[in-house]
Amino acid sequence: AQSVTQLDSHVSVSEGTPVLLRCNYSSSYSPSLFWYVQHPNKGLQLLLKYTSAATLVKGINGFEAEFKKSETSFHLTKPSAHMSDAAEYFCVVSDSGGYQKVTFGTGTKLQVIP
Amino acid sequence: DAGVIQSPRHEVTEMGQEVTLRCKPISGHDYLFWYRQTMMRGLELLIYFNNNVPIDDSGMPEDRFSAKMPNASFSTLKIQPSEPRDSAVYFCASSFETDTQYFGPGTRLTVL
């Protein structure tokens, strides 16, 4: 069985300061992990994904995430927040082995204060 | 590629009516997924297809919901009869083999 926990439902940062969105996962197999972003009234867009290659994954718009197996974490970071980063972010886990059934976290809403 | 295409983008209907949501996956993708998103329950996987065959429909809430994929480029999600609690945003996504899922823009359904 797989699960994912996003530890914060809301995060507020000032423009230009670092962003940290936390995600912990549980998986029976070697997982694939993803971060998606959803802007208001839009679909979900892939930010980045981890699939057992490099543990530090770089994504679009300056975001990156580090896979830490010992901590079962996959936190999303960005050095400097931009106003356009305000959105909801979803951490997603998928057990490897051919299954396509993924599990979404409950989402973290990021607010960026000017 | 145009990405995943969903229609309509918005649908308002009255309780008891039939609703059909449509999805065109990315060409060449062999998996197709239907999700529902609500404030209360977040994102839920309803059903997914592989090579046009339904693989897992355990997320379909009731018999009022049905989904078909008659060919590789088209899928429908039907609700009959619709109820107010079906109001949500319905997303379609597609992927190639076990790779990343790409989402459509969603259909916002309101059942009055």
PDB file of N, CA, C and O in Angstrom, chain A residues 3-5 11 17 20 23 38-42 44 48-49 58 60 63 69 71 73 88 91 98 101 110 113:
ATOM      1  N   SER A   3       1.004   5.653   0.455  1.00  0.00           N
ATOM      2  CA  SER A   3       0.315   6.833   0.960  1.00  0.00           C
ATOM      3  C   SER A   3       1.263   8.015   0.910  1.00  0.00           C
ATOM      4  O   SER A   3       2.486   7.844   0.797  1.00  0.00           O
ATOM      5  N   VAL A   4       0.699   9.179   0.980  1.00  0.00           N
ATOM      6  CA  VAL A   4       1.513  10.390   0.976  1.00  0.00           C
ATOM      7  C   VAL A   4       0.879  11.399   1.919  1.00  0.00           C
ATOM      8  O   VAL A   4      -0.350  11.535   1.953  1.00  0.00           O
ATOM      9  N   THR A   5       1.708  12.067   2.682  1.00  0.00           N
ATOM     10  CA  THR A   5       1.239  13.057   3.647  1.00  0.00           C
ATOM     11  C   THR A   5       1.910  14.393   3.376  1.00  0.00           C
ATOM     12  O   THR A   5       3.140  14.496   3.388  1.00  0.00           O
ATOM     13  N   VAL A  11       0.884  27.335   3.371  1.00  0.00           N
ATOM     14  CA  VAL A  11       2.199  27.921   3.644  1.00  0.00           C
ATOM     15  C   VAL A  11       2.191  29.335   3.093  1.00  0.00           C
ATOM     16  O   VAL A  11       1.736  29.569   1.973  1.00  0.00           O
ATOM     17  N   THR A  17      11.721  35.192  -0.621  1.00  0.00           N
ATOM     18  CA  THR A  17      12.227  34.301   0.436  1.00  0.00           C
ATOM     19  C   THR A  17      12.067  32.844   0.003  1.00  0.00           C
ATOM     20  O   THR A  17      11.312  32.537  -0.921  1.00  0.00           O
ATOM     21  N   LEU A  20       9.503  26.108   1.208  1.00  0.00           N
ATOM     22  CA  LEU A  20       9.650  24.703   1.596  1.00  0.00           C
ATOM     23  C   LEU A  20       8.256  24.116   1.756  1.00  0.00           C
ATOM     24  O   LEU A  20       7.490  24.544   2.619  1.00  0.00           O
ATOM     25  N   CYS A  23       6.627  16.907   2.261  1.00  0.00           N
ATOM     26  CA  CYS A  23       5.901  15.720   1.836  1.00  0.00           C
ATOM     27  C   CYS A  23       6.598  14.485   2.395  1.00  0.00           C
ATOM     28  O   CYS A  23       7.808  14.321   2.226  1.00  0.00           O
ATOM     29  N   GLN A  38      -1.110  23.336  -9.196  1.00  0.00           N
ATOM     30  CA  GLN A  38      -2.414  23.690  -9.752  1.00  0.00           C
ATOM     31  C   GLN A  38      -2.690  25.156  -9.448  1.00  0.00           C
ATOM     32  O   GLN A  38      -2.894  25.526  -8.285  1.00  0.00           O
ATOM     33  N   HIS A  39      -2.696  25.966 -10.487  1.00  0.00           N
ATOM     34  CA  HIS A  39      -3.077  27.360 -10.314  1.00  0.00           C
ATOM     35  C   HIS A  39      -4.608  27.463 -10.302  1.00  0.00           C
ATOM     36  O   HIS A  39      -5.287  26.569 -10.819  1.00  0.00           O
ATOM     37  N   PRO A  40      -5.145  28.512  -9.717  1.00  0.00           N
ATOM     38  CA  PRO A  40      -6.601  28.623  -9.586  1.00  0.00           C
ATOM     39  C   PRO A  40      -7.329  28.400 -10.908  1.00  0.00           C
ATOM     40  O   PRO A  40      -6.965  28.978 -11.938  1.00  0.00           O
ATOM     41  N   ASN A  41      -8.321  27.525 -10.840  1.00  0.00           N
ATOM     42  CA  ASN A  41      -9.175  27.214 -11.989  1.00  0.00           C
ATOM     43  C   ASN A  41      -8.392  26.645 -13.172  1.00  0.00           C
ATOM     44  O   ASN A  41      -8.804  26.812 -14.329  1.00  0.00           O
ATOM     45  N   LYS A  42      -7.298  25.995 -12.879  1.00  0.00           N
ATOM     46  CA  LYS A  42      -6.497  25.366 -13.930  1.00  0.00           C
ATOM     47  C   LYS A  42      -6.323  23.884 -13.642  1.00  0.00           C
ATOM     48  O   LYS A  42      -6.626  23.402 -12.546  1.00  0.00           O
ATOM     49  N   LEU A  44      -3.739  20.401 -13.504  1.00  0.00           N
ATOM     50  CA  LEU A  44      -2.498  20.129 -12.800  1.00  0.00           C
ATOM     51  C   LEU A  44      -1.341  20.067 -13.790  1.00  0.00           C
ATOM     52  O   LEU A  44      -1.430  19.448 -14.843  1.00  0.00           O
ATOM     53  N   LEU A  48       7.990  18.347 -11.274  1.00  0.00           N
ATOM     54  CA  LEU A  48       9.176  17.494 -11.318  1.00  0.00           C
ATOM     55  C   LEU A  48       8.786  16.073 -10.915  1.00  0.00           C
ATOM     56  O   LEU A  48       7.702  15.858 -10.370  1.00  0.00           O
ATOM     57  N   LYS A  49       9.712  15.143 -11.184  1.00  0.00           N
ATOM     58  CA  LYS A  49       9.448  13.761 -10.794  1.00  0.00           C
ATOM     59  C   LYS A  49      10.760  13.069 -10.416  1.00  0.00           C
ATOM     60  O   LYS A  49      11.832  13.388 -10.931  1.00  0.00           O
ATOM     61  N   LYS A  58      15.590  18.393 -10.225  1.00  0.00           N
ATOM     62  CA  LYS A  58      15.295  19.781 -10.587  1.00  0.00           C
ATOM     63  C   LYS A  58      14.083  19.810 -11.505  1.00  0.00           C
ATOM     64  O   LYS A  58      13.953  18.985 -12.410  1.00  0.00           O
ATOM     65  N   ILE A  60      10.696  22.550 -13.133  1.00  0.00           N
ATOM     66  CA  ILE A  60      10.486  23.812 -13.833  1.00  0.00           C
ATOM     67  C   ILE A  60      10.354  24.948 -12.830  1.00  0.00           C
ATOM     68  O   ILE A  60      10.102  24.734 -11.642  1.00  0.00           O
ATOM     69  N   PHE A  63      12.069  25.199  -9.142  1.00  0.00           N
ATOM     70  CA  PHE A  63      11.771  24.270  -8.049  1.00  0.00           C
ATOM     71  C   PHE A  63      12.681  23.044  -8.105  1.00  0.00           C
ATOM     72  O   PHE A  63      13.122  22.629  -9.172  1.00  0.00           O
ATOM     73  N   LYS A  69      15.404   8.635   1.297  1.00  0.00           N
ATOM     74  CA  LYS A  69      14.789   7.351   1.622  1.00  0.00           C
ATOM     75  C   LYS A  69      14.752   7.121   3.128  1.00  0.00           C
ATOM     76  O   LYS A  69      13.772   6.606   3.670  1.00  0.00           O
ATOM     77  N   GLU A  71      14.403   9.147   5.463  1.00  0.00           N
ATOM     78  CA  GLU A  71      13.380   9.962   6.106  1.00  0.00           C
ATOM     79  C   GLU A  71      12.016   9.805   5.418  1.00  0.00           C
ATOM     80  O   GLU A  71      11.051  10.441   5.853  1.00  0.00           O
ATOM     81  N   SER A  73      11.000  11.119   2.787  1.00  0.00           N
ATOM     82  CA  SER A  73      10.531  12.459   2.481  1.00  0.00           C
ATOM     83  C   SER A  73      10.867  12.840   1.053  1.00  0.00           C
ATOM     84  O   SER A  73      11.798  12.291   0.435  1.00  0.00           O
ATOM     85  N   GLU A  88      -1.661  25.828  -5.592  1.00  0.00           N
ATOM     86  CA  GLU A  88      -1.731  24.645  -4.732  1.00  0.00           C
ATOM     87  C   GLU A  88      -0.785  23.587  -5.291  1.00  0.00           C
ATOM     88  O   GLU A  88      -0.730  23.381  -6.509  1.00  0.00           O
ATOM     89  N   CYS A  91       1.804  16.591  -3.783  1.00  0.00           N
ATOM     90  CA  CYS A  91       2.817  15.542  -3.788  1.00  0.00           C
ATOM     91  C   CYS A  91       2.127  14.228  -4.149  1.00  0.00           C
ATOM     92  O   CYS A  91       1.015  13.964  -3.654  1.00  0.00           O
ATOM     93  N   GLY A  98       4.809  -1.302 -12.662  1.00  0.00           N
ATOM     94  CA  GLY A  98       3.843  -1.340 -13.757  1.00  0.00           C
ATOM     95  C   GLY A  98       2.485  -0.789 -13.397  1.00  0.00           C
ATOM     96  O   GLY A  98       1.678  -0.534 -14.261  1.00  0.00           O
ATOM     97  N   LYS A 101      -1.628   3.261 -10.648  1.00  0.00           N
ATOM     98  CA  LYS A 101      -2.504   3.875  -9.661  1.00  0.00           C
ATOM     99  C   LYS A 101      -1.652   4.727  -8.736  1.00  0.00           C
ATOM    100  O   LYS A 101      -0.810   4.216  -8.004  1.00  0.00           O
ATOM    101  N   LEU A 110       0.078  27.497  -1.359  1.00  0.00           N
ATOM    102  CA  LEU A 110       1.179  28.437  -1.140  1.00  0.00           C
ATOM    103  C   LEU A 110       0.690  29.861  -1.403  1.00  0.00           C
ATOM    104  O   LEU A 110       0.196  30.168  -2.481  1.00  0.00           O
ATOM    105  N   ILE A 113       3.395  36.617  -0.307  1.00  0.00           N
ATOM    106  CA  ILE A 113       3.062  37.978   0.125  1.00  0.00           C
ATOM    107  C   ILE A 113       4.033  38.969  -0.505  1.00  0.00           C
ATOM    108  O   ILE A 113       5.238  38.765  -0.440  1.00  0.00           O
TER     109      ILE A 113
END
